[in-house]
CSV table of C-alpha atoms in Angstrom, one decimal:
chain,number,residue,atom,x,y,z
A,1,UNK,CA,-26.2,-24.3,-3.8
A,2,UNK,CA,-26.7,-26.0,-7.2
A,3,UNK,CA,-24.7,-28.2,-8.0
A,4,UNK,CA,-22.9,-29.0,-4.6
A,5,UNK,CA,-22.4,-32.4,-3.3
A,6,UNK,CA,-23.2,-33.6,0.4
A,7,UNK,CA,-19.8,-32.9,1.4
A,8,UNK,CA,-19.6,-29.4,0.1
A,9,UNK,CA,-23.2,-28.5,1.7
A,10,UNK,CA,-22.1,-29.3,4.9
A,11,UNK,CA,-19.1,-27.3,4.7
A,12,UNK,CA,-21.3,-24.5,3.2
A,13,UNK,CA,-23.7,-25.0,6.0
A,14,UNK,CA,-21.2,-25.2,8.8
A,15,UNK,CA,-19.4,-21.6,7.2
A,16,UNK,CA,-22.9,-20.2,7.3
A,17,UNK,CA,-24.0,-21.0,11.4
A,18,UNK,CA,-20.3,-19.3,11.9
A,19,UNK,CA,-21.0,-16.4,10.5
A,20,UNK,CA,-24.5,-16.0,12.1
A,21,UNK,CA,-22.4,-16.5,15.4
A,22,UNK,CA,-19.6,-14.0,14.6
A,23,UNK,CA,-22.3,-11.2,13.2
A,24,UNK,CA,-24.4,-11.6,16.5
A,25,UNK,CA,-21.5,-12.3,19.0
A,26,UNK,CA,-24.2,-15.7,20.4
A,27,UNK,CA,-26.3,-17.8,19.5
A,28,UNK,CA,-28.0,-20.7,20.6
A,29,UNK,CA,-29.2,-23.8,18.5
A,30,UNK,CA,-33.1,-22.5,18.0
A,31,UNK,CA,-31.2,-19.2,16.9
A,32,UNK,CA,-29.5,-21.2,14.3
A,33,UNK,CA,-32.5,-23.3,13.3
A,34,UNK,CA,-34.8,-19.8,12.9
A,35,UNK,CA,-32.5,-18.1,11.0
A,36,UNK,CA,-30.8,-20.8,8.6
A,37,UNK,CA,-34.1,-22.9,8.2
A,38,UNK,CA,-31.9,-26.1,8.9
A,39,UNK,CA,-33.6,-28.8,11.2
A,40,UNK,CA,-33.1,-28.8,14.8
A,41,UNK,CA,-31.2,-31.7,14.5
A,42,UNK,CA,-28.9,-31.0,11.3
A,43,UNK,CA,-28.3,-27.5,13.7
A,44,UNK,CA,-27.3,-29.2,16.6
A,45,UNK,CA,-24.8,-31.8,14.6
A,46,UNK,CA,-22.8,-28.8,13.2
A,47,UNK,CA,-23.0,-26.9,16.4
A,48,UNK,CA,-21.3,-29.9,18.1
A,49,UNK,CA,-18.7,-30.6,15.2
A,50,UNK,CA,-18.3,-26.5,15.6
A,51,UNK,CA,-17.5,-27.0,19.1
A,52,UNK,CA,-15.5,-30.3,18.6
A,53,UNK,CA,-12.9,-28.5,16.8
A,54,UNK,CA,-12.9,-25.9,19.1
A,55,UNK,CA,-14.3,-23.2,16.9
A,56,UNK,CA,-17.4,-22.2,19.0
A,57,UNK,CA,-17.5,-22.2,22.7
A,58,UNK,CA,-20.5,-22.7,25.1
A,59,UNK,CA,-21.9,-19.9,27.2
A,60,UNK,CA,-23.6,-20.0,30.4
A,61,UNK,CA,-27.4,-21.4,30.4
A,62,UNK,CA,-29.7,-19.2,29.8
A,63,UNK,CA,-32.9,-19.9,31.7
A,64,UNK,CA,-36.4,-18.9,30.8
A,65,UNK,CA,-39.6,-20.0,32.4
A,66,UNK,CA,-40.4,-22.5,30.2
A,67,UNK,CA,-38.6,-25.6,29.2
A,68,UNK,CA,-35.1,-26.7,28.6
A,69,UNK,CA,-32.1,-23.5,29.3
A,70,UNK,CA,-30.8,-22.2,26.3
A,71,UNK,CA,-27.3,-22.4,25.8
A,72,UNK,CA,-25.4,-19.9,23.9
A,73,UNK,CA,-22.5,-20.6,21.9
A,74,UNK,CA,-20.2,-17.9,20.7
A,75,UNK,CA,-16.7,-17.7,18.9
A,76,UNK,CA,-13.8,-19.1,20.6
A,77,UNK,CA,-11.4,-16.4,20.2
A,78,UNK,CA,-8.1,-18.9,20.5
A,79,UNK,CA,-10.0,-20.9,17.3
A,80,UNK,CA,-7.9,-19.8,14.3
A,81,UNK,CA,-5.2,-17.1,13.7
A,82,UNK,CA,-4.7,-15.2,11.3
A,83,UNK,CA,-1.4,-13.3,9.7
A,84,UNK,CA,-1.7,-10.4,7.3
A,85,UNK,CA,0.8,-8.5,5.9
A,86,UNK,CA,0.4,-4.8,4.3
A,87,UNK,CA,3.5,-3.9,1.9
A,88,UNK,CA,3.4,0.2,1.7
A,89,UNK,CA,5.2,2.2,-0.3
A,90,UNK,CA,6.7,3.5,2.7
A,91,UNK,CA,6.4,1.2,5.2
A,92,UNK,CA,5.2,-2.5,6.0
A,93,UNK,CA,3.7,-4.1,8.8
A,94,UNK,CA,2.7,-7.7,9.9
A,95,UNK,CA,-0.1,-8.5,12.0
A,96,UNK,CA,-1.3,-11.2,14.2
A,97,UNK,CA,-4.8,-11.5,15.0
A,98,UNK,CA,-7.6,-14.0,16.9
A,99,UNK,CA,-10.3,-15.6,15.5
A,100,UNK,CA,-12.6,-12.2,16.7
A,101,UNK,CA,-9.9,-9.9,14.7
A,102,UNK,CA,-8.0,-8.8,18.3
A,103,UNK,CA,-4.3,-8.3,17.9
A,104,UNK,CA,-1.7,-10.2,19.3
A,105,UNK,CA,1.3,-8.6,17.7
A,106,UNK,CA,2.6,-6.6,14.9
A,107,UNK,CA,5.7,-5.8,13.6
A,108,UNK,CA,6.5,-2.5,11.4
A,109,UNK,CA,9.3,-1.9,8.6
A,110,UNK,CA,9.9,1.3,7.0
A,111,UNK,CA,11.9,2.3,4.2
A,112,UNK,CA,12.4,5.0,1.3
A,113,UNK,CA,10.8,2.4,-0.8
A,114,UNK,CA,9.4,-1.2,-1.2
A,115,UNK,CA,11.7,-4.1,-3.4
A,116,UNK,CA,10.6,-7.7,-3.3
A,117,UNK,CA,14.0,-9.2,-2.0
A,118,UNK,CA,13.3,-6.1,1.3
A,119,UNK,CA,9.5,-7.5,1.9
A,120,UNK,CA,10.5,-11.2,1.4
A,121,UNK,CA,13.5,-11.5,4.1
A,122,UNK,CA,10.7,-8.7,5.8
A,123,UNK,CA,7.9,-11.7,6.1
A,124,UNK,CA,10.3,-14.8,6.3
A,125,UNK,CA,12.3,-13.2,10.0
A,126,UNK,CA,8.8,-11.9,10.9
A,127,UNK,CA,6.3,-15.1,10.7
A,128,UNK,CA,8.8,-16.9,13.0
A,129,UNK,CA,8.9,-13.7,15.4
A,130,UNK,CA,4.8,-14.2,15.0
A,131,UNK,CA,4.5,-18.0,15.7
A,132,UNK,CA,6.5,-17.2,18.8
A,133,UNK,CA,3.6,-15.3,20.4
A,134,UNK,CA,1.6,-18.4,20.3
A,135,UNK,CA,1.5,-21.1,22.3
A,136,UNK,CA,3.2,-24.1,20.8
A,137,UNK,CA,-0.6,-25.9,21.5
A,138,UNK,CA,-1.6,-23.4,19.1
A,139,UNK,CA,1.0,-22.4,16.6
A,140,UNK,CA,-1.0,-24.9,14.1
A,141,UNK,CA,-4.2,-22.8,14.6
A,142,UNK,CA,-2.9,-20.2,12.5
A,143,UNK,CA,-5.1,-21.0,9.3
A,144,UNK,CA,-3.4,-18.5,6.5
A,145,UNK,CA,-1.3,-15.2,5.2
A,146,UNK,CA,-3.1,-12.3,3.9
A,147,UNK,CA,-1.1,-10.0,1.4
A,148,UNK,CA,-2.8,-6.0,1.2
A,149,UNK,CA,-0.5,-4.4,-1.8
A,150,UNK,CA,-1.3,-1.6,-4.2
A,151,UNK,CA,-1.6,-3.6,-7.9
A,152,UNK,CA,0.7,-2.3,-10.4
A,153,UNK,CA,3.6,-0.7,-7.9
A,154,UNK,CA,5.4,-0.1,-10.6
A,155,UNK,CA,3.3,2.6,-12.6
A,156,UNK,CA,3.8,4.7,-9.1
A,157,UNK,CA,7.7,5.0,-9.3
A,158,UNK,CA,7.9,8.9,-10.5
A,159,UNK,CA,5.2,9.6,-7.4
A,160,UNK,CA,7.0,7.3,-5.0
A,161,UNK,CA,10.3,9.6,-5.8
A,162,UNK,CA,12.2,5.7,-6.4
A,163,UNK,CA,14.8,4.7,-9.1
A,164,UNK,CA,13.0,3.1,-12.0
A,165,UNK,CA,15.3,0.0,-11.7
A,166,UNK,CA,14.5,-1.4,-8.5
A,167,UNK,CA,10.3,-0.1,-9.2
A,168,UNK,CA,10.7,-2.5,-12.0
A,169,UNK,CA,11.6,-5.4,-10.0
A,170,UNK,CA,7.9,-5.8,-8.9
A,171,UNK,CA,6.6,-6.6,-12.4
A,172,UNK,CA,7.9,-9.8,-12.7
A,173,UNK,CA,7.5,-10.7,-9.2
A,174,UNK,CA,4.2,-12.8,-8.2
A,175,UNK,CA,4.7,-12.1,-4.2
A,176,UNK,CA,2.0,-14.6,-3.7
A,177,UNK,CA,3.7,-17.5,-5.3
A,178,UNK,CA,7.0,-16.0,-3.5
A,179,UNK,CA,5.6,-16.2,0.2
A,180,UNK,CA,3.9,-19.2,-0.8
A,181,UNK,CA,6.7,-21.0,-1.2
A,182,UNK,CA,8.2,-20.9,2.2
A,183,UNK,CA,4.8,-20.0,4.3
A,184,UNK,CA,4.0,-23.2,6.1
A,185,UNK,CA,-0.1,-21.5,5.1
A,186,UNK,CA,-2.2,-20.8,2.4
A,187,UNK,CA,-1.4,-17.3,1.0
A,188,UNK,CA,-4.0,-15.0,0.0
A,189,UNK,CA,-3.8,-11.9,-2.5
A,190,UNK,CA,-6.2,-8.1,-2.4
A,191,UNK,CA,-5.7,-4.7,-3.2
A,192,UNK,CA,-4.8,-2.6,0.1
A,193,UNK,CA,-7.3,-0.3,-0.4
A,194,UNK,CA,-10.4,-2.9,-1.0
A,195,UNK,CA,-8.4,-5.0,1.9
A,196,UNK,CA,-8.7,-1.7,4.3
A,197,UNK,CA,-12.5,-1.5,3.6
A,198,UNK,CA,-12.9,-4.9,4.6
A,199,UNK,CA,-11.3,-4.6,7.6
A,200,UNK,CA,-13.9,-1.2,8.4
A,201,UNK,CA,-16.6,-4.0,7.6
A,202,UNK,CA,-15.7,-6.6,9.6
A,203,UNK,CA,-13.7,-5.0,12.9
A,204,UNK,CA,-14.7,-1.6,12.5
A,205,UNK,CA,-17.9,0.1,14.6
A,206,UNK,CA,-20.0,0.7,11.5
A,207,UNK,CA,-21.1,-2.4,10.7
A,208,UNK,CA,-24.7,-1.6,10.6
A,209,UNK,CA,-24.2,0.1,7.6
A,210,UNK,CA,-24.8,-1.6,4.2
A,211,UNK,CA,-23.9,0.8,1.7
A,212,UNK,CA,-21.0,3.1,1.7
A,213,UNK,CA,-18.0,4.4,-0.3
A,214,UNK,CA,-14.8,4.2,2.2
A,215,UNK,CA,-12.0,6.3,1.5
A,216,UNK,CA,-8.3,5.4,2.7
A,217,UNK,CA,-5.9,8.2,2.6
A,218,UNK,CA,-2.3,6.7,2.7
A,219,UNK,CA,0.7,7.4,0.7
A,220,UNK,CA,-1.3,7.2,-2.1
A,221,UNK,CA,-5.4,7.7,-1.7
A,222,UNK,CA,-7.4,4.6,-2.5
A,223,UNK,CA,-10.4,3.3,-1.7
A,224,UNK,CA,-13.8,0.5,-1.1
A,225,UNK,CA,-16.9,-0.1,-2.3
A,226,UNK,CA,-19.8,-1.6,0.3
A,227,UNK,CA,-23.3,-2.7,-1.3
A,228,UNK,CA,-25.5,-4.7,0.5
A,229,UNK,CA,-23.1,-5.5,3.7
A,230,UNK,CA,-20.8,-6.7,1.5
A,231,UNK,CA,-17.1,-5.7,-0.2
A,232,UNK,CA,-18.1,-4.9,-4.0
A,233,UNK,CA,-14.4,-5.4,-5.7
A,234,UNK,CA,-15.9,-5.7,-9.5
A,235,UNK,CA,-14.3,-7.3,-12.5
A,236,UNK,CA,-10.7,-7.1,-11.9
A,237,UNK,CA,-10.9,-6.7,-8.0
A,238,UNK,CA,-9.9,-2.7,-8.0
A,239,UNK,CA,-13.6,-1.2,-7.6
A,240,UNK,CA,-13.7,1.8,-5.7
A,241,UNK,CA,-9.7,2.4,-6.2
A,242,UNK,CA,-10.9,6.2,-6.7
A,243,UNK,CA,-7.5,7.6,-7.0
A,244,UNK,CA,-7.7,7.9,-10.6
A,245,UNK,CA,-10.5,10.7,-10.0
A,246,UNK,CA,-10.4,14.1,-12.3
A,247,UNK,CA,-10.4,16.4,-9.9
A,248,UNK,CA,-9.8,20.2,-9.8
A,249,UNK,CA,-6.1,21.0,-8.8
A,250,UNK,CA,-4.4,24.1,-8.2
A,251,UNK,CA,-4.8,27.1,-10.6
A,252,UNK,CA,-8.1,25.6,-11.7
A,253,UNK,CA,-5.9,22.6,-13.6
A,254,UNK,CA,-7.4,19.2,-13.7
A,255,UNK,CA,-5.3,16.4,-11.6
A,256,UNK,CA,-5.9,13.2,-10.6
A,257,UNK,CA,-7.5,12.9,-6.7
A,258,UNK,CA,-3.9,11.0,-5.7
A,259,UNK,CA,-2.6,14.6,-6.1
A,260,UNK,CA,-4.8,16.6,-4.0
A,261,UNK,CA,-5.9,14.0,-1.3
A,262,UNK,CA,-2.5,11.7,-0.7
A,263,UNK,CA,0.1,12.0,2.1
A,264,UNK,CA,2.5,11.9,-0.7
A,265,UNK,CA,1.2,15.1,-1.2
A,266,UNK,CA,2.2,16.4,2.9
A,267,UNK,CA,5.6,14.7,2.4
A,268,UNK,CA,6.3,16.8,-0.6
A,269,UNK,CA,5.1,19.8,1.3
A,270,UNK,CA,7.7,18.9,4.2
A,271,UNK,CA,10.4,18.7,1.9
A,272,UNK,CA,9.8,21.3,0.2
A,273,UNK,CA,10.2,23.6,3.8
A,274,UNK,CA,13.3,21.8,4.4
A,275,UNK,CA,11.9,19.0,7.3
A,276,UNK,CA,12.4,15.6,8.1
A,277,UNK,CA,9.2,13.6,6.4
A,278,UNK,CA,9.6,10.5,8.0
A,279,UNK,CA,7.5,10.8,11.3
A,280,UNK,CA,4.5,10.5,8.5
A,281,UNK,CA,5.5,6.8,8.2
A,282,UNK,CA,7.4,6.1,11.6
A,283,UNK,CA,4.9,7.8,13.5
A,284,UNK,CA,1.2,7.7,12.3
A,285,UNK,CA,-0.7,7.9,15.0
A,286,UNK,CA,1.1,11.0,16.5
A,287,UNK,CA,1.9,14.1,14.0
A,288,UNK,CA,4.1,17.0,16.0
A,289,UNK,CA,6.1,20.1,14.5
A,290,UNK,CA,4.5,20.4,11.3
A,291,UNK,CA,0.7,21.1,12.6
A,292,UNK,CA,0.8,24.6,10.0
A,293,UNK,CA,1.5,22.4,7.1
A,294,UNK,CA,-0.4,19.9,8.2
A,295,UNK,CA,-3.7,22.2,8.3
A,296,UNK,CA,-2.7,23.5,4.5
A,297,UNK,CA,-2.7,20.0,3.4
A,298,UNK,CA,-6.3,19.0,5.3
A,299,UNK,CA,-7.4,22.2,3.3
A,300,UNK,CA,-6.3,20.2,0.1
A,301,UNK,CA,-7.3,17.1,1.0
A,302,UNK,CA,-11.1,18.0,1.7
A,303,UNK,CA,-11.7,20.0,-1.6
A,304,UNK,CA,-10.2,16.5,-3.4
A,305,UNK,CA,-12.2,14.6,-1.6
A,306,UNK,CA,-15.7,16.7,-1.9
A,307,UNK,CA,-15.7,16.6,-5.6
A,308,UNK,CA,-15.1,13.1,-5.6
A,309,UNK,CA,-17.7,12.2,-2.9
A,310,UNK,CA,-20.3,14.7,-5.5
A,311,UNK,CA,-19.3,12.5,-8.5
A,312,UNK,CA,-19.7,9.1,-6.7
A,313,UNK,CA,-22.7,10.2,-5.5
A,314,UNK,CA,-24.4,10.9,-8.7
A,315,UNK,CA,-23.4,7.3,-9.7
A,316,UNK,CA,-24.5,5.4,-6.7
A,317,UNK,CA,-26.5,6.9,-4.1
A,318,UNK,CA,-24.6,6.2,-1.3
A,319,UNK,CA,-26.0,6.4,2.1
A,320,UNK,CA,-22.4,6.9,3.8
A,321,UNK,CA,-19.0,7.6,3.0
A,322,UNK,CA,-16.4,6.9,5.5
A,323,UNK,CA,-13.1,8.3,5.5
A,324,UNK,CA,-9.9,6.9,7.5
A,325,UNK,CA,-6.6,6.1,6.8
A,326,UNK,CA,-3.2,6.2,8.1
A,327,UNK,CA,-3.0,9.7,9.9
A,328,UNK,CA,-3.9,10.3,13.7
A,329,UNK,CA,-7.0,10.2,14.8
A,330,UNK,CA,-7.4,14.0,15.2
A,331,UNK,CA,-6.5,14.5,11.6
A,332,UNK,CA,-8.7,12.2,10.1
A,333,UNK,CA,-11.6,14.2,12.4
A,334,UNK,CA,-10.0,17.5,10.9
A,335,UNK,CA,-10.9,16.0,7.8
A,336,UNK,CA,-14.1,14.8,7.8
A,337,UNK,CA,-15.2,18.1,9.0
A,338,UNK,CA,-13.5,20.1,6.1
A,339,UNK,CA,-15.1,17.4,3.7
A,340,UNK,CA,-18.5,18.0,5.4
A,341,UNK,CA,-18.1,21.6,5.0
A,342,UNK,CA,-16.5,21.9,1.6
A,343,UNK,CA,-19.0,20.4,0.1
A,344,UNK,CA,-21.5,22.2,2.0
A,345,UNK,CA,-20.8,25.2,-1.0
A,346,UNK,CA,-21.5,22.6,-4.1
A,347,UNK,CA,-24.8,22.7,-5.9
A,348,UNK,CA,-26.5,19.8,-5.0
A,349,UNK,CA,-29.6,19.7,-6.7
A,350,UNK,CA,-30.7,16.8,-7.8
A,351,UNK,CA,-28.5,14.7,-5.5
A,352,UNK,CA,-28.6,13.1,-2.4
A,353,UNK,CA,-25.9,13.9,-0.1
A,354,UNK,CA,-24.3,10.9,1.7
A,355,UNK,CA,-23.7,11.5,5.3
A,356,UNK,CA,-20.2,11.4,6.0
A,357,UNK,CA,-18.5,9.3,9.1
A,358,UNK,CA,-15.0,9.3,10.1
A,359,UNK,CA,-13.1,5.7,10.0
A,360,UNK,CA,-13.2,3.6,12.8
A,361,UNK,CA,-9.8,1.0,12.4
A,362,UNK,CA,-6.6,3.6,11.5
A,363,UNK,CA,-3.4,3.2,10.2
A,364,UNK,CA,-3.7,-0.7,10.7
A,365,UNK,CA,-6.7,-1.3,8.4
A,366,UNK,CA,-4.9,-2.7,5.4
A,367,UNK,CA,-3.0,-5.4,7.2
A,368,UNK,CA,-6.4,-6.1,9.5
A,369,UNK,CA,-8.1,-6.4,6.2
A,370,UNK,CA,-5.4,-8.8,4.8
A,371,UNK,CA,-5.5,-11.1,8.1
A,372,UNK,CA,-9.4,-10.8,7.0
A,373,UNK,CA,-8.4,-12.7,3.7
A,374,UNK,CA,-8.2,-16.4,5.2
A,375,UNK,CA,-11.0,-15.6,7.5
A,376,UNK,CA,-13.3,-15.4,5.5
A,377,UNK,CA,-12.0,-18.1,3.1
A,378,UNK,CA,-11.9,-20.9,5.8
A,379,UNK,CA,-14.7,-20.2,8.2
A,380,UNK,CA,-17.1,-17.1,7.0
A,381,UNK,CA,-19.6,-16.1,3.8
A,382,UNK,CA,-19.3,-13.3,2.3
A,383,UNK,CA,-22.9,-12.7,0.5
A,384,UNK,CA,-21.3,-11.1,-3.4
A,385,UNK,CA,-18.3,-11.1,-3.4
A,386,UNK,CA,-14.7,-12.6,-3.1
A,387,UNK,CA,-12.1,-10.8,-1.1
A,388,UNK,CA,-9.1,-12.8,-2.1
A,389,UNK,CA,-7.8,-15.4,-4.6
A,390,UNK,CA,-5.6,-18.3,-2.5
């Protein structure tokens, strides 16, 4: 807090009782005072400012045998809004969430592949389809735009299978600045992967977990880094983008973990049989008439993704790795299983094996963890590190 005038300690202080509340669902004011070490009284001001702009709500009275009832206050779920948007390089999707990260709507687009002038009429018709699920009371409630993108969409064009032309379009494109400029909202910027993690650390069920390494299979594999409860995104923001990887390919030949553990990878081996790939993007929580396939490519995705959870391992020592992505849930189950077993037959001396937990959000984890961007900007602390740039 050096530095920081009076003005910008009570914001601090007011983002730091709301995140106490949102991590413990209630709280009431000796709660606050315990764990903050601010004076009853400075509690019990921002509590009431908190509750004057209809951020925090009160709870019933809580009565004990002694002295005054506590009252617990908790998150008003109708406080803020938040929009995020995930650009794929097969589909993208807009979500609408609550202050507590529930969805209110969501609208998907898919396509062969992404151009800025497709996701830009994509997010201009679908934030006024969005605002129309609010209440007009509310509508002003909605407190920013979260973008989830791959960085660099461009290098991908050979992999993506799209003309080099329309790839290239993205590299003079700031999409930020784009949405910005018609987005009535800040806009906020993050990697998809890193933005997926975040949304398994703040929604998901595994939040008692402090450190883990979170894989997200998608068209292209990526990937998160959690140490110490919090997103680490390191100097340029891409930590933990792990599909880079050497890993061991077919015929013993070294490839990159994109190529073993991507559903690129299943799309190729559709096509390659002569069927339709696109229930893989129109359809991800339900896979049907593929199911032989789709056990070859678990087979390949599980031997990727063992050597890579080995490697990471022997650099951090990772109590977890969780796996998720956007395949159906009995997939990603198939998968963790083959991980566990695959590396089961490495040579682990010397190492510490994280235990490894299937993914608790799905296919909707990279938009949830863009929505996640202005959350945590505007009302929450995050302890390291910063999930966004506005």
């Amino acid at each position: 807090m050096r530095g920081s005038n009076q003005s910008g300690l009570r914001a601090y202080n007011q983002k730091l009782v709301l995140s106490l509340v949102y991590t413990h669902g209630s709280l009431a004011k000796t709660d606050i005072a315990r764990m903050t070490g601010l004076s009853a009284q400075t509690g019990s001001v921002i509590m009431r400012d908190l509750e004057a702009e209809d951020l925090i709500i009160k709870g019933e009275p809580v009565r004990g045998k002694v002295g005054q009832p506590s009252v617990p206050m908790s998150i008003n779920p109708d406080g803020a809004f938040f929009i995020g948007l995930k650009v794929g390089r097969r589909s993208a999707e807009l979500i609408l969430v609550n202050f507590l990260g529930e969805i209110k709507g969501t609208l998907r687009k898919s396509y062969p592949w992404p151009t800025p002038p497709l996701i830009i009429t994509f997010v201009r018709d679908g934030l006024e389809d969005m605002m129309q699920l609010l209440p007009e009371e509310l509508r002003d409630r909605v407190a920013g735009l979260g973008i989830a993108t791959p960085f660099l969409l461009w290098d991908w064009t050979e992999q993506a299978g799209a003309p080099r032309e329309e790839m290239d379009l993205w590299r003079n494109c700031d999409l930020r600045a784009e949405l910005a400029s018609f987005c009535n909202m800040p806009v906020y910027l993050q990697n998809d992967a890193t933005a997926a993690c975040a949304a398994e650390l703040i929604f998901g069920e595994h939040q008692d977990l402090s450190d883990y390494l979170y894989f997200y299979i998608g068209t292209f594999i990526g990937g998160g880094v959690v140490l110490n409860g919090s997103i680490y995104s390191g100097r340029t923001g891409n930590a933990g983008a792990i599909g880079p990887l050497p890993v061991v390919g077919p015929e013993g030949k070294t490839v990159q973990l994109i190529d073993r553990a991507s559903i690129m990878l299943l799309e190729r081996m559709l096509r390659a049989s002569g069927r339709d790939p696109s229930p893989l993007w129109n359809s991800p929580d339900q896979w049907t008439g593929f199911e032989a396939l789709a056990e070859e490519w678990v087979g390949s995705v599980s031997r990727g993704l063992a050597q890579a959870i080995v490697s990471s391992a022997a650099i951090i020592d990772f109590e977890h790795v969780i796996i998720d992505g956007g395949v159906p849930a009995e997939i990603r189950d198939k998968i963790v299983a083959a991980t566990r077993r695959e590396i089961s037959t490495y040579d682990l001396r010397g190492l510490e094996v994280p235990k490894i937990l299937p993914g608790t959000v799905g296919h909707l984890a990279r938009a949830l963890g863009a929505a996640s961007l202005p959350l945590f900007d505007k009302f929450l602390i995050d302890r390291n590190t910063r999930l966004g740039t506005a």
